mmCIF file of C-alpha atoms and ligand atoms in Angstrom:
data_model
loop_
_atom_site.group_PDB
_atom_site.id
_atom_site.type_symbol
_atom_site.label_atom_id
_atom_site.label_comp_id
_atom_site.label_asym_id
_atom_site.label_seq_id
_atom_site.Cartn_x
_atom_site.Cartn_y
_atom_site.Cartn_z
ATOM 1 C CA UNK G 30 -14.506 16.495 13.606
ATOM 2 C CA UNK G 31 -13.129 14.298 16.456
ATOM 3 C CA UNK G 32 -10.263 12.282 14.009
ATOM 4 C CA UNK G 33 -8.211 9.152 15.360
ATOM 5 C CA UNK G 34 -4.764 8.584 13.663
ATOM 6 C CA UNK G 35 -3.652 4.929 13.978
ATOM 7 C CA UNK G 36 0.418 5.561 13.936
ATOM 8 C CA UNK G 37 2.840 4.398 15.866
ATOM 9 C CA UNK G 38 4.874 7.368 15.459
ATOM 10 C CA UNK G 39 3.212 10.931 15.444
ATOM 11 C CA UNK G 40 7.059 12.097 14.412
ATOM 12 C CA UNK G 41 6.660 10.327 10.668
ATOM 13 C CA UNK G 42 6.587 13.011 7.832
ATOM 14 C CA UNK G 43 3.133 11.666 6.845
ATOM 15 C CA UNK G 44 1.428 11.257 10.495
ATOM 16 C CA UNK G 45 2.648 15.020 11.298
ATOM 17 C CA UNK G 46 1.591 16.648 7.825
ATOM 18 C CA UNK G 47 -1.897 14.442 8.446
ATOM 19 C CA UNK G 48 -2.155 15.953 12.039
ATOM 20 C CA UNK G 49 -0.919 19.410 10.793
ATOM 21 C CA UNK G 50 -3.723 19.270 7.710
ATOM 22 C CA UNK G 51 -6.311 18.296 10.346
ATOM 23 C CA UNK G 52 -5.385 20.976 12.628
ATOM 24 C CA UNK G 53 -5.425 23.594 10.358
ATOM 25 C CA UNK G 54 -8.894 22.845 9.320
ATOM 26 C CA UNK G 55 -9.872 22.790 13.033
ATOM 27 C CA UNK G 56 -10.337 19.407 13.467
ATOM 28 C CA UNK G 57 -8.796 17.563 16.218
ATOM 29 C CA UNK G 58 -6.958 14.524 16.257
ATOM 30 C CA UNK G 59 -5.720 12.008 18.727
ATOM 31 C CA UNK G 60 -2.953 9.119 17.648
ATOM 32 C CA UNK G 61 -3.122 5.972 18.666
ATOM 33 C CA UNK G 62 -0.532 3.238 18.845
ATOM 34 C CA UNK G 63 -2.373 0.230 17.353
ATOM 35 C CA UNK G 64 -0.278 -2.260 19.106
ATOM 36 C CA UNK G 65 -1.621 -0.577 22.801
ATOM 37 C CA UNK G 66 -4.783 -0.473 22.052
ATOM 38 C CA UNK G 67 -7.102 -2.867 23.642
ATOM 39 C CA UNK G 68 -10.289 -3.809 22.720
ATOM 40 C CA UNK G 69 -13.964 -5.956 24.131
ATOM 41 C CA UNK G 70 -15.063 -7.651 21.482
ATOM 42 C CA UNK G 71 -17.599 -9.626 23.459
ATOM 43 C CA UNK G 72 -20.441 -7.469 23.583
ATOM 44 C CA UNK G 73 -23.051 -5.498 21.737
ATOM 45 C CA UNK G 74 -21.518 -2.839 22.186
ATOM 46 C CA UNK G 75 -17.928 -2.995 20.583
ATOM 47 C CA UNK G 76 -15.491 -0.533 22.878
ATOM 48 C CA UNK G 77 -11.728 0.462 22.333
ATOM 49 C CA UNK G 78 -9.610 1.393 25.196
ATOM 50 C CA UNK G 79 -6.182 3.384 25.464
ATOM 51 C CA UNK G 80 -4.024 4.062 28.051
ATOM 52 C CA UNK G 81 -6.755 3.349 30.469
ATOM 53 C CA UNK G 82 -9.647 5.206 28.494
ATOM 54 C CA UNK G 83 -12.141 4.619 26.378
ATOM 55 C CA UNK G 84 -11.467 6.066 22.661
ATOM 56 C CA UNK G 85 -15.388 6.938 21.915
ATOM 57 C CA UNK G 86 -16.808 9.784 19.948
ATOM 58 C CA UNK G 87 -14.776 10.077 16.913
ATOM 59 C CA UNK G 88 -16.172 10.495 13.127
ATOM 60 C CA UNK G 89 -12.984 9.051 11.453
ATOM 61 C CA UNK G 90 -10.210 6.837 12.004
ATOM 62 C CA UNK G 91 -6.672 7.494 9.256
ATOM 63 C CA UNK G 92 -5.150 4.312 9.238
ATOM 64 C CA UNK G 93 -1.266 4.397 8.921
ATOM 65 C CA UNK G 94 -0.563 0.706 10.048
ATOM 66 C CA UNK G 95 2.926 -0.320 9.260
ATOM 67 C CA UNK G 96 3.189 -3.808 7.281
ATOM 68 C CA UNK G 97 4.639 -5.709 10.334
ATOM 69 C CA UNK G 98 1.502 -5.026 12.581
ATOM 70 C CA UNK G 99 -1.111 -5.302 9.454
ATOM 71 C CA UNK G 100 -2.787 -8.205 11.670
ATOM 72 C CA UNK G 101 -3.454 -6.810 14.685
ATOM 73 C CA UNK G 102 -3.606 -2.972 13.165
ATOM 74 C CA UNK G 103 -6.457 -4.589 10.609
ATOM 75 C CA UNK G 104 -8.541 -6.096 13.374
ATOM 76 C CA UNK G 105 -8.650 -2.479 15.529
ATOM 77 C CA UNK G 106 -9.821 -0.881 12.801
ATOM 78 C CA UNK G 107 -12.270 -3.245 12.269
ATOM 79 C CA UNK G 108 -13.444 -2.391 15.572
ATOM 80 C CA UNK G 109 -13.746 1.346 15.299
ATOM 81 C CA UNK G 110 -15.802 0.199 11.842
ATOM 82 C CA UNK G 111 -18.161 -1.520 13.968
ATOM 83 C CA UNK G 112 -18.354 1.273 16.246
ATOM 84 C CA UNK G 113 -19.495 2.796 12.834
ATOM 85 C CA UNK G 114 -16.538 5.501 12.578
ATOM 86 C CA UNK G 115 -15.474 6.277 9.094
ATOM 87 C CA UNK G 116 -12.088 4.432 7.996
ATOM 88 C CA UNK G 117 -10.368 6.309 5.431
ATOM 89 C CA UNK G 118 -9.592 2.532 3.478
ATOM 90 C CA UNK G 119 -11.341 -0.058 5.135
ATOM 91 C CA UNK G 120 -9.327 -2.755 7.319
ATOM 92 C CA UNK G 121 -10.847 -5.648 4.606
ATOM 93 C CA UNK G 122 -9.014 -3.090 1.584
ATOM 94 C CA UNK G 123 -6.200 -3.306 3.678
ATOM 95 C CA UNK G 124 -5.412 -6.696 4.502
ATOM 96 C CA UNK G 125 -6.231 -7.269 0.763
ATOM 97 C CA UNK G 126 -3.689 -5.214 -0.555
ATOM 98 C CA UNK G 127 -1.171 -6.904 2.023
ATOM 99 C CA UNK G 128 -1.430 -9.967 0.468
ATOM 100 C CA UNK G 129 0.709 -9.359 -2.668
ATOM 101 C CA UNK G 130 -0.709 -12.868 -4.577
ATOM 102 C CA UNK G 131 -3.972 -11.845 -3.498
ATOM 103 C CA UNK G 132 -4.015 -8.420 -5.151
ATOM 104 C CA UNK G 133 -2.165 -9.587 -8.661
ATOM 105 C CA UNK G 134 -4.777 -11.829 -8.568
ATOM 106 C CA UNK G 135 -7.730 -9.584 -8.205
ATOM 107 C CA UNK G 136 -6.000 -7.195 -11.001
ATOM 108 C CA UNK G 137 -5.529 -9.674 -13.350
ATOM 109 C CA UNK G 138 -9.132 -11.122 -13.105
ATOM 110 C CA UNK G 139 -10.229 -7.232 -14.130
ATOM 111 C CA UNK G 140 -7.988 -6.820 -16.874
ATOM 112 C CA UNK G 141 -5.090 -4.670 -15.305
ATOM 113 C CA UNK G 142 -2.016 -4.671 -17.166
ATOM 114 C CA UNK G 143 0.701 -6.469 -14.983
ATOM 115 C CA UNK G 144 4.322 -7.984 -15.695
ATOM 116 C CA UNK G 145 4.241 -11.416 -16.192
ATOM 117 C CA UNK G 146 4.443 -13.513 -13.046
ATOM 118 C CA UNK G 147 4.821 -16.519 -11.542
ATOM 119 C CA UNK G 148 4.647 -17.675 -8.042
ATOM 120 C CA UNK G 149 4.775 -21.135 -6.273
ATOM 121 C CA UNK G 150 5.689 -22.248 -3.015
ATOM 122 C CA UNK G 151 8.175 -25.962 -3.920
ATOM 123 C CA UNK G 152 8.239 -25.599 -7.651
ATOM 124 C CA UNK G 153 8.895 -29.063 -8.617
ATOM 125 C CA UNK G 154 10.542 -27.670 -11.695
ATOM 126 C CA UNK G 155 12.256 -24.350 -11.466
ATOM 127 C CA UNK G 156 13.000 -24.612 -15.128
ATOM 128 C CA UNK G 157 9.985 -25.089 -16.187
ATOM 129 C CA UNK G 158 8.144 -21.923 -13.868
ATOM 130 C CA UNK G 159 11.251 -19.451 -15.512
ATOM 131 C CA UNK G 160 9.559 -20.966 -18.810
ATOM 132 C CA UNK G 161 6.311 -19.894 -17.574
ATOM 133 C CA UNK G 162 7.427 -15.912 -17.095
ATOM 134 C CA UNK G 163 9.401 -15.647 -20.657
ATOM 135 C CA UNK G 164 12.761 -16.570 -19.100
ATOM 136 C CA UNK G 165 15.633 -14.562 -17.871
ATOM 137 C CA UNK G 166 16.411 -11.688 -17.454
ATOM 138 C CA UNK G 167 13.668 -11.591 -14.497
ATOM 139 C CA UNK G 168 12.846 -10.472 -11.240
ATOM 140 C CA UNK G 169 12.920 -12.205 -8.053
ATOM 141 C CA UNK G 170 10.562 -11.171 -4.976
ATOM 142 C CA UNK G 171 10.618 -11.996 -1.532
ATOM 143 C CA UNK G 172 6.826 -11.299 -0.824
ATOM 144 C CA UNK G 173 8.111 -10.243 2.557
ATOM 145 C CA UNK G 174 10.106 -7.505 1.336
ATOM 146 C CA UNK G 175 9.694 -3.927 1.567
ATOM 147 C CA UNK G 176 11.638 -0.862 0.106
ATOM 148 C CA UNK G 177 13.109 -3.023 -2.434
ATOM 149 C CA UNK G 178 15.094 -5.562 -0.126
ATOM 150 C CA UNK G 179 14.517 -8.636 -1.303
ATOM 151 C CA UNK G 180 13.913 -7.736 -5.075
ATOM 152 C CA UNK G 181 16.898 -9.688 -7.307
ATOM 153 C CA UNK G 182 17.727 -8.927 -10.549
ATOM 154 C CA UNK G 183 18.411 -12.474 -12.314
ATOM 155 C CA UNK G 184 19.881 -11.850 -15.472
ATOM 156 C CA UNK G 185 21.076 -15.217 -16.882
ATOM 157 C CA UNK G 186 18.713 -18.151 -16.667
ATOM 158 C CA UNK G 187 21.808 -20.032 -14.089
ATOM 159 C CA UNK G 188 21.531 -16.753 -11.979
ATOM 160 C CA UNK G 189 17.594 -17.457 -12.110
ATOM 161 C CA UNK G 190 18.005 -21.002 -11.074
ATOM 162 C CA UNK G 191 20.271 -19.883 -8.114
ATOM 163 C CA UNK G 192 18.614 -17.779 -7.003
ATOM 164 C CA UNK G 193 15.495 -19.393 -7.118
ATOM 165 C CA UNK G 194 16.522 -22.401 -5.412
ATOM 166 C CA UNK G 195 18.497 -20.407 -2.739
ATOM 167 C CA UNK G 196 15.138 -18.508 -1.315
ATOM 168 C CA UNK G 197 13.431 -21.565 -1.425
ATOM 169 C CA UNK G 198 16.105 -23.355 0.473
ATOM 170 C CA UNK G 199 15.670 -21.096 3.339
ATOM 171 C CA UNK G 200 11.428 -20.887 2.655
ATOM 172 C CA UNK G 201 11.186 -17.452 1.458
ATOM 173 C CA UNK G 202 7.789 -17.175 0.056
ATOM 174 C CA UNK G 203 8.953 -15.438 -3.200
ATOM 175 C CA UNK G 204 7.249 -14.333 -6.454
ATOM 176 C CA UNK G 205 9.011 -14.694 -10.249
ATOM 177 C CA UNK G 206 8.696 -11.640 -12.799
ATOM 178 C CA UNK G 207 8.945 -10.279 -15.888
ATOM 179 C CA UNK G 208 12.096 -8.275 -15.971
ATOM 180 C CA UNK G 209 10.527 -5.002 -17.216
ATOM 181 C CA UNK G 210 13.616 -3.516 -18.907
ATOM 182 C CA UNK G 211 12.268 -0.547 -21.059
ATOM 183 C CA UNK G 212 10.914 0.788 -17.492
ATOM 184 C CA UNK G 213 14.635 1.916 -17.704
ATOM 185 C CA UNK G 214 15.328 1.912 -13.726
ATOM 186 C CA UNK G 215 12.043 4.070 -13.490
ATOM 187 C CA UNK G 216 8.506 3.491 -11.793
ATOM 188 C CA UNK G 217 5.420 6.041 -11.339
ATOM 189 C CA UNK G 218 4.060 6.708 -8.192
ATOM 190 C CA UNK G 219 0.021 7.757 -8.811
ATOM 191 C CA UNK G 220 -1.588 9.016 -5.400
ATOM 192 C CA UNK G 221 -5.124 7.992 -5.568
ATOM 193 C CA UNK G 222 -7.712 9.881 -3.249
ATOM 194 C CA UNK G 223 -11.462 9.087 -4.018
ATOM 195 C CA UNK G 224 -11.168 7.801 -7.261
ATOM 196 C CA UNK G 225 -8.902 10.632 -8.609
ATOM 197 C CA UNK G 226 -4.688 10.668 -9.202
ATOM 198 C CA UNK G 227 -4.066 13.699 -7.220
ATOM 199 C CA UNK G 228 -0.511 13.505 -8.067
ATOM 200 C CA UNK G 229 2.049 11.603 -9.621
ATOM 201 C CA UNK G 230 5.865 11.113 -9.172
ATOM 202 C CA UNK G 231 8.590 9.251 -11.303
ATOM 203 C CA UNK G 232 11.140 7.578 -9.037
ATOM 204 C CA UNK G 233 14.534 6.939 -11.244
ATOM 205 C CA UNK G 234 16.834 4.130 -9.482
ATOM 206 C CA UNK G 235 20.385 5.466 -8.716
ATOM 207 C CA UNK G 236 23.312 4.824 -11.600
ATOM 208 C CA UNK G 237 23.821 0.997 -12.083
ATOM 209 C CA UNK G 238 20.828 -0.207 -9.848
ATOM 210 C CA UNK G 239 17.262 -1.321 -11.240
ATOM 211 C CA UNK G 240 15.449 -0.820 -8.499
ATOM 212 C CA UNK G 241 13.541 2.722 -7.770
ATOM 213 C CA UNK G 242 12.960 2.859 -4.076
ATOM 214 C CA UNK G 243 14.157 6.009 -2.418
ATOM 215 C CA UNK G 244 15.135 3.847 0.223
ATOM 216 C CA UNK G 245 17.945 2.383 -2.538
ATOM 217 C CA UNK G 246 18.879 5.883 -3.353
ATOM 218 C CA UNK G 247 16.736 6.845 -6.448
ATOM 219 C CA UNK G 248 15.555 10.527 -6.680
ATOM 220 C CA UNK G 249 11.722 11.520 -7.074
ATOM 221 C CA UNK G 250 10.421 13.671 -9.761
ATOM 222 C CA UNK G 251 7.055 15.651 -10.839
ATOM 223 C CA UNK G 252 5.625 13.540 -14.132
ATOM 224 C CA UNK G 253 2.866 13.618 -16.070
ATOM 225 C CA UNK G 254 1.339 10.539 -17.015
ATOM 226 C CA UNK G 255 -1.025 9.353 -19.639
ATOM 227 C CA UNK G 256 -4.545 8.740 -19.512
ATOM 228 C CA UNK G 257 -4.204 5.342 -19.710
ATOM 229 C CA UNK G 258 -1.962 5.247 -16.484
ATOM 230 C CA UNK G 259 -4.212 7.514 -14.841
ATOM 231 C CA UNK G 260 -6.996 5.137 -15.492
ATOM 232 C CA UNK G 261 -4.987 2.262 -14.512
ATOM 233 C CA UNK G 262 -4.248 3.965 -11.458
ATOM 234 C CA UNK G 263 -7.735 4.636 -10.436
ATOM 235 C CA UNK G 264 -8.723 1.223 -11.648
ATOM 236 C CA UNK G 265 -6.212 -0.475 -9.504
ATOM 237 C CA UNK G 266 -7.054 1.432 -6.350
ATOM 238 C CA UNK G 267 -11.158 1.048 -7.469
ATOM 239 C CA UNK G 268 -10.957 -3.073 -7.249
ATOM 240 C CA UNK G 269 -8.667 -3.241 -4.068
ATOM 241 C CA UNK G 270 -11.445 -0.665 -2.528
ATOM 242 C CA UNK G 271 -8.824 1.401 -1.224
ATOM 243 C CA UNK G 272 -10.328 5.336 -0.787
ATOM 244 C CA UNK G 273 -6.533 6.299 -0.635
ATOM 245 C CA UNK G 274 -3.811 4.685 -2.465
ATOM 246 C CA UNK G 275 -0.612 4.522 -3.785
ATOM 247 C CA UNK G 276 -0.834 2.888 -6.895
ATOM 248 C CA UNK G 277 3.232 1.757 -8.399
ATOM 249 C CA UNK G 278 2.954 1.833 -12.049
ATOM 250 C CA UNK G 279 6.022 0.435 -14.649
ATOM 251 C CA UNK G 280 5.973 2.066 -18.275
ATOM 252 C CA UNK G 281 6.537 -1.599 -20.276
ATOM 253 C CA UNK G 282 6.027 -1.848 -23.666
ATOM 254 C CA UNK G 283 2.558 -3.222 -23.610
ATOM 255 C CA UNK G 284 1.464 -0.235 -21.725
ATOM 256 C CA UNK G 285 1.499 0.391 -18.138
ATOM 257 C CA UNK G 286 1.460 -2.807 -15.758
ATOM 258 C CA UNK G 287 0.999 -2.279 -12.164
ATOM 259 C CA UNK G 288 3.722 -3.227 -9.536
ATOM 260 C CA UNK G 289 1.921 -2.845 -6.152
ATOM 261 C CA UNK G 290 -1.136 -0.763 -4.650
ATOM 262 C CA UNK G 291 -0.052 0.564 -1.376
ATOM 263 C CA UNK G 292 -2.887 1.496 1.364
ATOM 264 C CA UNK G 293 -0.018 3.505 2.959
ATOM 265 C CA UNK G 294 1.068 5.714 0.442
ATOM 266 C CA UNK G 295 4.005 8.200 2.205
ATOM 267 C CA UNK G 296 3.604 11.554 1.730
ATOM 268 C CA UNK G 297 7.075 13.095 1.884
ATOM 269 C CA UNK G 298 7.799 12.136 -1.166
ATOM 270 C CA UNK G 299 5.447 12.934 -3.361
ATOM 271 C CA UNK G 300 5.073 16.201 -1.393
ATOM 272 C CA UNK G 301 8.314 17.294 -2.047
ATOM 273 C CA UNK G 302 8.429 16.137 -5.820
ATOM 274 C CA UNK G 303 5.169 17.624 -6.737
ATOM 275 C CA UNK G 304 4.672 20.445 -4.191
ATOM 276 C CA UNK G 305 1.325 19.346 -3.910
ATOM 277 C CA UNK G 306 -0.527 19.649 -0.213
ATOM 278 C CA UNK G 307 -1.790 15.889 -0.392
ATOM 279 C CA UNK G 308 -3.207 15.677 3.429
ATOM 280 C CA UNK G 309 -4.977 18.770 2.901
ATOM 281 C CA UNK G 310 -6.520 17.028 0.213
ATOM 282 C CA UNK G 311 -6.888 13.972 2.217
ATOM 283 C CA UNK G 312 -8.640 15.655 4.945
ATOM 284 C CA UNK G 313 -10.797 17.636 2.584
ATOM 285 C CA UNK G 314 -11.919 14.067 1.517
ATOM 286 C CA UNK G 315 -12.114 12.756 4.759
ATOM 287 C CA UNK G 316 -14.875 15.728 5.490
ATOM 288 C CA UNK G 317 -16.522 14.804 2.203
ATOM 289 C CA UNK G 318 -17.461 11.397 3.385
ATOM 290 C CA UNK G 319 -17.354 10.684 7.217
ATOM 291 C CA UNK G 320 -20.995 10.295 8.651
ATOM 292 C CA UNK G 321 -21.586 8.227 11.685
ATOM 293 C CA UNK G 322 -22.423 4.690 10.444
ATOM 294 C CA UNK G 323 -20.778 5.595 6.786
ATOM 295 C CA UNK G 324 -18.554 2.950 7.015
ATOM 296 C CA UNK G 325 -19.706 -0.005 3.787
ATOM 297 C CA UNK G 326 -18.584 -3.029 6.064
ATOM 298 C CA UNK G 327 -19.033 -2.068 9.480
ATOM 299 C CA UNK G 328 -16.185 -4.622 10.349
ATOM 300 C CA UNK G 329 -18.042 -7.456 8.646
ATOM 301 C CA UNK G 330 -14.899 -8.387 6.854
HETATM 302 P P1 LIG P 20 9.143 -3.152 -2.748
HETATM 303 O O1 LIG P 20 7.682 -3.409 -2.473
HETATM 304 O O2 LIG P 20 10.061 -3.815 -1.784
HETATM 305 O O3 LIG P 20 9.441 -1.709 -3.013
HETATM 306 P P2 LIG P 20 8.937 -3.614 -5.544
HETATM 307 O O4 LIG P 20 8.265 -4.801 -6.059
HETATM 308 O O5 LIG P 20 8.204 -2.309 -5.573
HETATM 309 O O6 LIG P 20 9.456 -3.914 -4.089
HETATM 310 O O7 LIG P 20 10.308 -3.437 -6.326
HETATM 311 C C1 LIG P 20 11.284 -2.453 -6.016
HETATM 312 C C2 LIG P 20 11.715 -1.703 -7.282
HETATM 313 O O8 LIG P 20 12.330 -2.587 -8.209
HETATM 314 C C3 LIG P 20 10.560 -1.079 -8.033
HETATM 315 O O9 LIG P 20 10.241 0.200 -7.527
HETATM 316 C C4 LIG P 20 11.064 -1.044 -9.463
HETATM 317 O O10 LIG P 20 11.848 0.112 -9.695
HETATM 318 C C5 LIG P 20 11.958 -2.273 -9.543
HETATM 319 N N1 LIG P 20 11.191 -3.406 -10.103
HETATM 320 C C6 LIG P 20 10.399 -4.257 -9.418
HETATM 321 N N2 LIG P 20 9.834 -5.178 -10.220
HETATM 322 C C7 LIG P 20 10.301 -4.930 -11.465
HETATM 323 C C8 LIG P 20 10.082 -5.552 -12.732
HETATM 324 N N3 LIG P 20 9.307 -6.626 -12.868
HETATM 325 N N4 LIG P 20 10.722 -5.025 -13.803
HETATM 326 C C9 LIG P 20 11.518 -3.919 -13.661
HETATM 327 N N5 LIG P 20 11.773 -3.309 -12.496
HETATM 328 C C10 LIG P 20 11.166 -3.796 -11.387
#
């Protein structure tokens, strides 16, 4: 198979294991750089070009589009969609699972278990929306934020109300949670591929911080979970109509609530912590599905 690799950096851990994976299975793959890529959407016949050259004749496009370039990265995959080349998660998945509001939303209407949350954009009454989430302690989002900047810890309901006000006084778009305490510092990391968790990692924060991200120095682990997270997991992934995801789970004590679905799960990782070869297996999927024209939306999203 002719594969394209949206990535802006073929040097990432997950683009060169994805290349690698390909490779080794004789397929061949070219990476684009979203952000270059240029596109006629005027006629019939939709057409990407790069570096001067049309990118035609490929069976399937791996989207690894970074959350600062979701807009445009979304709207060239949508093009090689309507070209009719397979996406492994569709641009419309994508851009849904971007839109952190958006996807609590779409979980909670289906019954997945989430921490309480709030979210408003000039609360009138800040006392009144910490009311709404069970008080302090709680957690404070910037729904900008990535690898955990941005996430507060308000422990008092003062700290709350500071912080709260100070986001909004520079309009931060934030969200207000549930402080999940019995999650002990810990989330679970279930990689989804085609409706199955292919592997699972526990990420333990550092000594004296709450927050999990490797990026914030917390250390990865192999776990096993329960059946009910692994059908949370799948669940989750299922209604944001992601193929591949990386589904954040938080052990509370009314079960397992879901933190975030990521449609750019990194491999390294969960590689490392589980010794699991997770591009093979999302290559091996990859083959499974990509026909010509296999694609559900064909960019109509
Ligand atoms: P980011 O998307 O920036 O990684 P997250 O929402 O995943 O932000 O939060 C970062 C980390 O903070 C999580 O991995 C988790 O360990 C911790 N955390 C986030 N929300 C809660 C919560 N409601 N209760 C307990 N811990 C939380």
């Amino acid at each position: 198979m002719k594969i394209v690799l949206l990535s802006r950096n073929k040097n990432l851990y997950s683009s060169r294991r994805l290349i690698e994976a390909a490779e080794a299975r004789g397929h061949e793959v070219k990476v684009v750089d979203v952000l270059r890529a240029y596109m006629n959407i005027a006629s019939h016949k939709p057409t990407i070009h790069y570096k001067g050259e049309p990118l035609e004749g490929f069976d399937a496009v791996i989207p690894r589009i970074g959350a600062s370039v979701t807009f445009y990265g979304a709207s060239v995959l949508r093009q090689f969609e309507m070209m009719g080349v397979y996406p492994l998660n569709e641009s419309v998945a994508i851009t849904r699972s971007r839109d952190k509001l958006r996807s609590l939303q779409l979980l909670s209407r289906k019954g997945i278990g989430l921490p309480l949350t709030g979210f408003a954009n000039r609360p009138d009454d800040i006392k009144d929306m910490i009311k709404m989430v069970g008080g302090a302690p709680l957690v404070v989002k910037l729904l900008e934020g990535t690898q955990g900047i941005g996430v507060v810890l308000a422990e008092t309901q003062k700290a709350a109300e500071s912080v709260i006000e100070g986001f909004m006084g520079v309009k931060a778009n934030i969200l207000v949670q549930e402080y999940i305490k019995e999650a002990g510092g810990a989330d679970i990391r279930c990689l989804v591929i085609g409706g199955k968790v292919v592997a699972a990692m526990k990420r333990q924060a550092a000594a004296g911080e709450f927050r999990s991200n490797l990026h914030r120095g917390g250390s990865a682990t192999l776990i096993r979970i329960t059946p009910e997270e692994r059908s949370t997991a799948v669940r989750a992934a299922k209604i944001m109509g992601l193929n591949v995801a990386g589904v954040d789970l938080l052990r509370s004590n009314h079960g397992p609530v879901v933190m975030e679905v990521n449609s750019s799960p990194g491999l390294e990782g969960i590689e490392t912590s589980t010794g699991k070869d997770i591009a093979t297996q999302i290559i091996e999927h990859i083959e499974k599905n990509a026909k010509v024209g296999n694609t559900k939306t064909r960019g109509q999203g």
